[in-house]
Coordinates of C-alpha atoms and ligand atoms in Angstrom, one line a residue:
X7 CA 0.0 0.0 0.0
X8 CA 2.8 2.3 0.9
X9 CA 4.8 1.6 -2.0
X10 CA 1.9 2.8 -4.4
X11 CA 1.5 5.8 -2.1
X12 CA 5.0 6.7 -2.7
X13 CA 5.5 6.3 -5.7
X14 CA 2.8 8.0 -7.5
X15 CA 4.3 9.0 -10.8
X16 CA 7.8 8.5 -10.9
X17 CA 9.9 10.3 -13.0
X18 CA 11.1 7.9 -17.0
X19 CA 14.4 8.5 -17.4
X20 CA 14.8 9.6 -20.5
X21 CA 17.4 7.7 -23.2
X22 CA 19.5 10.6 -24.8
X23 CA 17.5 10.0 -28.5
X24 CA 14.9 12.3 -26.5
X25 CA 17.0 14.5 -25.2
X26 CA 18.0 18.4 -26.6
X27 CA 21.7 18.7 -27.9
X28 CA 22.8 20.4 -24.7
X29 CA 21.1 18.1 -22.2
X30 CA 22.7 14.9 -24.3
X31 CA 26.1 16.7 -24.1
X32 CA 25.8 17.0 -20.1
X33 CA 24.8 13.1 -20.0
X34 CA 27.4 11.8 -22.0
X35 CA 30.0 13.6 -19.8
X36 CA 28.0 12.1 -16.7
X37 CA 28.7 8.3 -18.2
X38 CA 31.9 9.0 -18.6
X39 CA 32.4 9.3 -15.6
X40 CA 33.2 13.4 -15.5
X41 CA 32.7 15.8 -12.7
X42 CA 30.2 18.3 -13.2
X43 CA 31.4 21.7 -11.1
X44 CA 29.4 24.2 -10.1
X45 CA 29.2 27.0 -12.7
X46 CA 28.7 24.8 -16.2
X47 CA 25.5 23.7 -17.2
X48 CA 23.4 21.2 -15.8
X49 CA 19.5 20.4 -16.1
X50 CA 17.3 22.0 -14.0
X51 CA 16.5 18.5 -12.6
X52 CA 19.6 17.5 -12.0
X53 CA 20.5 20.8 -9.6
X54 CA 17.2 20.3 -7.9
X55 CA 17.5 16.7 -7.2
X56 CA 21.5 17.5 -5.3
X57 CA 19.7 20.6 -3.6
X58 CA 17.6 17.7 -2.0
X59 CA 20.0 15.2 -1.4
X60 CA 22.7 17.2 0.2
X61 CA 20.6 19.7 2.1
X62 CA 18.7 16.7 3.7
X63 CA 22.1 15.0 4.3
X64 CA 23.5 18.3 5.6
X65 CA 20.5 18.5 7.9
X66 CA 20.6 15.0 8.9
X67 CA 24.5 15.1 10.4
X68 CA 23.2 18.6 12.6
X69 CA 20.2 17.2 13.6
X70 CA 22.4 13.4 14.8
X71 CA 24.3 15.4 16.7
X72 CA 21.1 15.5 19.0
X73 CA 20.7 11.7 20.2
X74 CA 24.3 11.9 21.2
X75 CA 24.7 14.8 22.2
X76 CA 22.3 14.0 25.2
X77 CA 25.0 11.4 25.9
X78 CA 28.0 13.4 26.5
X79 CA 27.8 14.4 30.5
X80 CA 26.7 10.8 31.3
X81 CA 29.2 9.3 29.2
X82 CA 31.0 5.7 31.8
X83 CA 34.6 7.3 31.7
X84 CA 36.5 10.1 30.5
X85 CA 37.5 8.3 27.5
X86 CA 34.3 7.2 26.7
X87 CA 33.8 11.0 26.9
X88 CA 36.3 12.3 25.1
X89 CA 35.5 10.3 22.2
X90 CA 31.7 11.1 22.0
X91 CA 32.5 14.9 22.2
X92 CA 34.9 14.4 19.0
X93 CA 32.4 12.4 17.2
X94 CA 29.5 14.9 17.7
X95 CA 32.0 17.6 16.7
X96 CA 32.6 16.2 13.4
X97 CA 29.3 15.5 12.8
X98 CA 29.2 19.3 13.1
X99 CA 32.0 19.4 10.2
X100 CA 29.9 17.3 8.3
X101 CA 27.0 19.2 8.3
X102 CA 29.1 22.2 7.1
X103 CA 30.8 20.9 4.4
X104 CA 27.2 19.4 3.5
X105 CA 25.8 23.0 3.5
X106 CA 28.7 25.0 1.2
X107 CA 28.5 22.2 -1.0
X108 CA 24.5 22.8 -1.1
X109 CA 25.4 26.2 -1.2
X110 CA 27.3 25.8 -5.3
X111 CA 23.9 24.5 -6.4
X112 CA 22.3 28.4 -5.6
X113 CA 20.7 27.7 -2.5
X114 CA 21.5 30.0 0.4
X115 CA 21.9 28.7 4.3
X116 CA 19.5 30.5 5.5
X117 CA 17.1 29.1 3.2
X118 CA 18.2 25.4 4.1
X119 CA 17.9 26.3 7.8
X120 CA 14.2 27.7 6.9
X121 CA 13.4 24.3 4.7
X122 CA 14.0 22.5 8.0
X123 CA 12.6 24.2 10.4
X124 CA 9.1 24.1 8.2
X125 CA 9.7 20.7 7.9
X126 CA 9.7 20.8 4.1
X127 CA 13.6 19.2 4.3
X128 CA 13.9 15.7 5.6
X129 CA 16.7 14.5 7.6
X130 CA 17.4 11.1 8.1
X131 CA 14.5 9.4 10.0
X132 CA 17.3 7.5 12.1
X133 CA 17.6 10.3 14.3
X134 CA 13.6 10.5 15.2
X135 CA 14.4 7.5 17.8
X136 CA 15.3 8.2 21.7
X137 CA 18.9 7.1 23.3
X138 CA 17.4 5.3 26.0
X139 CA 20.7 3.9 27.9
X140 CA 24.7 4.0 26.9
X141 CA 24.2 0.9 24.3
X142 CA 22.3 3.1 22.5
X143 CA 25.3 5.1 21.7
X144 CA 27.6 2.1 20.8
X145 CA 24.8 1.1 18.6
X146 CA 24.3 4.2 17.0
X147 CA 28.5 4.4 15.8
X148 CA 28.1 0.7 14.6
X149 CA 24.7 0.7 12.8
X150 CA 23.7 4.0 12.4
X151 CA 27.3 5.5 11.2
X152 CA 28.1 1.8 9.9
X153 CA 24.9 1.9 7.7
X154 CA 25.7 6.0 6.4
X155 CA 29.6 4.8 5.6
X156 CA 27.7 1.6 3.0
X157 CA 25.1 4.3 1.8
X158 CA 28.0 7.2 1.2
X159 CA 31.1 5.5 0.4
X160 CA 29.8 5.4 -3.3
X161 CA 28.5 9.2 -3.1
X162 CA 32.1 9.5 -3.3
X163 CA 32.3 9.4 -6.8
X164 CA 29.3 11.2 -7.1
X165 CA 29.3 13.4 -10.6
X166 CA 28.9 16.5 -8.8
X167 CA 32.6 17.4 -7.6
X168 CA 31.7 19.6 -4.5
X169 CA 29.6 16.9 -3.5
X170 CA 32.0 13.7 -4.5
X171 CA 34.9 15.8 -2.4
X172 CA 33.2 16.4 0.5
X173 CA 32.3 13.0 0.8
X174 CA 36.0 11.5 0.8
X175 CA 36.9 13.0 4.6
X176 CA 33.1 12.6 5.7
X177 CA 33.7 9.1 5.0
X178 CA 36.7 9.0 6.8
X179 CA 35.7 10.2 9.9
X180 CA 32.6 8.1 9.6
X181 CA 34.9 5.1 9.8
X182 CA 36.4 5.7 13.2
X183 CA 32.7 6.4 14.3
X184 CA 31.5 3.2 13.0
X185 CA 34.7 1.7 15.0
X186 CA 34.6 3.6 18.2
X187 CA 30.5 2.2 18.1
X188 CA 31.5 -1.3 17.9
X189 CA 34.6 -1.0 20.2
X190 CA 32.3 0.2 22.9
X191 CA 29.8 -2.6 22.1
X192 CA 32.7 -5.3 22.4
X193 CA 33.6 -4.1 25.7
X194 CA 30.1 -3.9 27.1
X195 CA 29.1 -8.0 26.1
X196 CA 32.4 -8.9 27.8
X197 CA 30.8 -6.8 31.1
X198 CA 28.3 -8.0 33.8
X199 CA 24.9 -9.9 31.9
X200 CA 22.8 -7.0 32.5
X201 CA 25.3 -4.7 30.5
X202 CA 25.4 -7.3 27.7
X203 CA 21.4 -7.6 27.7
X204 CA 21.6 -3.4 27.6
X205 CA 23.4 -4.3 24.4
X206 CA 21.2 -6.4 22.5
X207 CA 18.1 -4.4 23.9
X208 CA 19.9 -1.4 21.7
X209 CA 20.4 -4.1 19.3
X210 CA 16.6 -5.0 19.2
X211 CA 15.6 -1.7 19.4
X212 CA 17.8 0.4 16.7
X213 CA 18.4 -2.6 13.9
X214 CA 15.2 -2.0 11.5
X215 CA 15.3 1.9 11.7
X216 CA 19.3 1.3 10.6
X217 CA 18.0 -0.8 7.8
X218 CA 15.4 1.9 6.8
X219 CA 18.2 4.6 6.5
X220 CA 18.8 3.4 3.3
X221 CA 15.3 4.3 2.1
X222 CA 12.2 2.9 0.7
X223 CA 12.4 -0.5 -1.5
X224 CA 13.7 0.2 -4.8
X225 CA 9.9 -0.6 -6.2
X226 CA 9.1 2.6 -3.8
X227 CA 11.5 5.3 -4.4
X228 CA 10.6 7.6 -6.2
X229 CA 13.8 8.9 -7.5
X230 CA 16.6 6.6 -7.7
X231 CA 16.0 5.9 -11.2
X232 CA 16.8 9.0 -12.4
X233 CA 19.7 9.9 -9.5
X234 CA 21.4 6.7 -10.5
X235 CA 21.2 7.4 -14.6
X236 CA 23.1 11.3 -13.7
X237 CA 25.1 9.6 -11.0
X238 CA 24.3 10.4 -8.0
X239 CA 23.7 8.1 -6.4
X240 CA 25.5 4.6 -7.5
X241 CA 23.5 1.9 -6.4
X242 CA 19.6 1.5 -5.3
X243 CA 18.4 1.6 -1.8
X244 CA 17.6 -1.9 -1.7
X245 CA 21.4 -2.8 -3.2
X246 CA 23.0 -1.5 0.1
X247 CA 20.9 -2.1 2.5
X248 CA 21.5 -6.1 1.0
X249 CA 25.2 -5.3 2.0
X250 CA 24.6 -3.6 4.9
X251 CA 23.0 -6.4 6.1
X252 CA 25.6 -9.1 4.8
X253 CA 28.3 -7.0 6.3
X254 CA 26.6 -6.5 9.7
X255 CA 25.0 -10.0 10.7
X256 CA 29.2 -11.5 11.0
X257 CA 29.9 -8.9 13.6
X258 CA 26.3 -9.3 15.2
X259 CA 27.5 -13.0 16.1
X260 CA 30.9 -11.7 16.9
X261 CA 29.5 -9.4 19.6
X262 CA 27.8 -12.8 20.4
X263 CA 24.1 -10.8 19.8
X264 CA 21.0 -12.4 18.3
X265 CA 19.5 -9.5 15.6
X266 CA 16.0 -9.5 15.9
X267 CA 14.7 -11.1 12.5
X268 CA 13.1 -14.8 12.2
X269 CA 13.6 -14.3 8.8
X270 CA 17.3 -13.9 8.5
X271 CA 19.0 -16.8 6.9
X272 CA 21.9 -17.3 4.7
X273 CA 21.2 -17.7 1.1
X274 CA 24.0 -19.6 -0.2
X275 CA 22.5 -19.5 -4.0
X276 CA 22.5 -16.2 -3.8
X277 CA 25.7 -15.3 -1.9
X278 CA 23.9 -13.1 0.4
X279 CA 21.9 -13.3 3.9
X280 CA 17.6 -13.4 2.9
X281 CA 16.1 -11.0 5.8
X282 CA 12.9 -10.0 6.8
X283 CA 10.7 -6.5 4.9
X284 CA 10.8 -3.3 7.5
X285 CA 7.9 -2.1 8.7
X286 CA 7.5 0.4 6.1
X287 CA 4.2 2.0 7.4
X288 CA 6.8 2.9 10.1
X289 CA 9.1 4.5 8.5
X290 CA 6.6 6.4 6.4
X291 CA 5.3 7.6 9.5
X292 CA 8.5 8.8 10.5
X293 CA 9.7 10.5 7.7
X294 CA 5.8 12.4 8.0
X295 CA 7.2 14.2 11.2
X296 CA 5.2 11.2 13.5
X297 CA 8.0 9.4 15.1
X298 CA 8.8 9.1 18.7
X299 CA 11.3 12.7 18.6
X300 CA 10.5 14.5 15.0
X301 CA 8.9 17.1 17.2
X302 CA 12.0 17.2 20.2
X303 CA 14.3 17.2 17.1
X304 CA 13.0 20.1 15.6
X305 CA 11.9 22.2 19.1
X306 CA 15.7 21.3 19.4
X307 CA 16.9 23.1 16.4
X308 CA 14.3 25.5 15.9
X309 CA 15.4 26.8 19.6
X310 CA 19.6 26.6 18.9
X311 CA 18.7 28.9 15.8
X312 CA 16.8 31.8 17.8
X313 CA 18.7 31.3 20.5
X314 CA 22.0 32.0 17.8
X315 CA 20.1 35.4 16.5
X316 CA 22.2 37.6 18.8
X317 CA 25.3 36.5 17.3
X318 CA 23.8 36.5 13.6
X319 CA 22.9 40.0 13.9
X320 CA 26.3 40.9 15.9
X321 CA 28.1 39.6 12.3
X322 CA 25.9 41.7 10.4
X323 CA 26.4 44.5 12.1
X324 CA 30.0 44.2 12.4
X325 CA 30.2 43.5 8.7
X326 CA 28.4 46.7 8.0
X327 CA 30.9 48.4 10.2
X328 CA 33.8 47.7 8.5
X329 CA 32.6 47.4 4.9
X330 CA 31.7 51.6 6.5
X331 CA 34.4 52.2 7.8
X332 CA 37.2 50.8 4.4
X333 CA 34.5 53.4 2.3
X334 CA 35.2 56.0 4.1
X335 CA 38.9 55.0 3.9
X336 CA 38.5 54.8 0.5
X337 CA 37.2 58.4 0.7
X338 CA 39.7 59.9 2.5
X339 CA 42.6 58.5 0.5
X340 CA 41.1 60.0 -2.9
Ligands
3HC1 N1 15.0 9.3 6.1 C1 14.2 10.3 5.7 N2 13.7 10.4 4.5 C2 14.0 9.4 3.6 C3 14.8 8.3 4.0 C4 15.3 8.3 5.3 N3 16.0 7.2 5.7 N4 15.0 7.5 2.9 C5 14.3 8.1 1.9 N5 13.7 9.2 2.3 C6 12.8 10.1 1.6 C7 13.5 10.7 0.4 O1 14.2 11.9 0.8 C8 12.3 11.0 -0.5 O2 11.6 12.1 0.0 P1 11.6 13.6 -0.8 O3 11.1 13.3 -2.2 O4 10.6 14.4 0.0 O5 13.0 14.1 -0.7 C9 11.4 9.8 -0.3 O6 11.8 9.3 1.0 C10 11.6 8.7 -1.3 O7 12.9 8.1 -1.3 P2 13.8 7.8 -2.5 O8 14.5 6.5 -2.3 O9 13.1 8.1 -3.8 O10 14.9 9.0 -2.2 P3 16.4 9.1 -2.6 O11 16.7 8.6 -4.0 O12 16.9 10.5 -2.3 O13 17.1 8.1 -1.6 C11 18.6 8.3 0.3 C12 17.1 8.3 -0.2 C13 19.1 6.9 0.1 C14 18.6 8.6 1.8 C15 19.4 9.3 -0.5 O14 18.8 10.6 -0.4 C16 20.8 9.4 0.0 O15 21.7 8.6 -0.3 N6 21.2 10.6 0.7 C17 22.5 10.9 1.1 C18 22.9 10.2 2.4 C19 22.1 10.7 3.5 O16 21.3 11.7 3.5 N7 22.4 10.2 4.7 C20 21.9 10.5 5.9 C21 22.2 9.4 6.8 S1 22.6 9.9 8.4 C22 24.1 10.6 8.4 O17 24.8 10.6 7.4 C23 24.7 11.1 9.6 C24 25.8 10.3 10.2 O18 26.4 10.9 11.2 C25 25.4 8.9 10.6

């Protein structure tokens, strides 16, 4: 049912017979694999679609900063600490990068920041759950940030350069997240039974939002057609979430964890694990602004951005200052 609510009228691709001289010239440097940069030509589609993508990316590394965040005074141990506090920093950077590469595409920041705030950008639906004890954080570096490392990894040869390039650290970083996540999870199932139990609790509760991250089944998503013919995105939804999955369920045992899925089985035909469907009324519900935290999430940033309006308008008026007072400099010296 969802699926045909989704995807209503999704857009043909179009093979480059039908396409105007111009617009054939811009796809044939996409398939081969060239960057497209900010100031040439590009279909109006095509800037739209990256507008989307990267704003609601940008938006969805400020607003995970949130479920961690809350995390950082109750953190076990100062290391434990220190490394939580460097994560949510770069997840900061992220979001930065995210937004000047937005920002090529003729989109301002202030406009993003208004898009969000009116809830007409998405950001991840991931991020609309609680952290309910200190597994939820180890969880959240190994799923959350090891399921945005499978989805991104490929965004890194994106065809839009500013995007592609600010991909190649993110994904770095990302990387040591996923680690630290696991590292903390390792520790914990080698602890006392109830911290191990706290584990696969976090386990239970944050494995089918991780594998919804990836989107709605490729038979629902509405644009990945079209994305994957310009290149911007690599693969389908349902592609990585298949490796996600097959890359996950080896370190669930490792942990010595049970994921919560009767369906899961190797499929030795196919070379792959089979799994279970999300519950896609779920995430639909989610990404609609009805999750458990859509509304704390965007209280939370609707707040940090008034609460920031001193400072805005202290940079403005400084600015004004100064572009005054090198005029009247300019005046003087003529
Ligand atoms: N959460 C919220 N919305 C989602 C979603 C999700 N997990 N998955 C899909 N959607 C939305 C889409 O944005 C689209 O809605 P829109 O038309 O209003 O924009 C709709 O559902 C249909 O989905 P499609 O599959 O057609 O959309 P896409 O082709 O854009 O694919 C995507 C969705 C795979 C998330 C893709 O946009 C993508 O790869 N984005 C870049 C990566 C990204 O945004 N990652 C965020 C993860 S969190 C993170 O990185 C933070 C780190 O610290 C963990």
């Amino acid at each position: 049912m969802y699926a045909q609510m989704v995807k209503t009228d999704a857009a043909r691709v179009r093979s480059l017979d039908e396409m105007e001289p111009h617009e054939r010239a811009f796809q044939e440097r996409v398939d081969a694999g060239q960057k497209i940069e900010p100031k040439e030509w590009m279909p109006e589609g095509y800037r739209k679609t990256l507008v989307r993508q990267i704003s609601q990316h940008a938006h969805s590394e400020i607003v995970g900063q949130l479920p961690e965040g809350n995390w950082i005074s109750r953190a076990p141990t100062l290391e434990r600490k220190a490394i939580l506090l460097a994560k949510v920093q770069d997840e900061a950077g992220h979001g930065l990068y995210l937004y000047c590469a937005a920002e090529t595409l003729g989109i301002s920041r202030d406009q993003m920041y208004e898009q969000l705030h009116s809830g007409k950008a998405k950001y991840s639906s991931i991020f609309n759950y609680p952290t309910l004890t200190w597994a939820d954080i180890g969880a959240i570096g190994w799923l959350v940030d090891g399921a945005a490392i499978m989805n991104q990894v490929p965004l890194q040869r994106c065809s839009y350069g500013p995007y592609a390039r600010a991909m190649v650290r993110i994904c770095k970083e990302e990387s040591f997240h996923q680690r630290q996540g696991f590292d903390a999870l390792a520790r914990m199932v080698k602890g006392t039974p109830a911290q191990k139990a706290m584990v696969q609790d976090a386990l239970n509760r944050w494995w089918w939002p991780s594998l919804m991250m990836f989107g709605p089944s490729d038979d629902a998503s509405v644009h990945s057609a079209q994305s994957m013919a310009w290149k911007i995105k690599q693969n389908s939804n349902d592609e990585l979430r298949q490796k996600f999955v097959d890359q996950t369920v080896p370190q669930a045992k490792y942990l010595g964890l049970t994921v919560p899925d009767p369906d899961l089985k190797w499929n030795e035909e196919k070379g792959g694990h089979d799994f279970g469907e999300p519950d896609w009324e779920e995430f639909f519900n989610v990404i609609a602004g009805n999750g458990p935290c859509n509304a704390e999430r965007l209280d939370a940033r609707k707040k940090a951005w008034s609460d920031g309006a001193w400072f805005r308008d202290g940079l403005t008026a400084h600015a004004e200052k100064a572009a005054d007072r090198r005029a009247a400099a300019k005046i003087a010296a003529e």
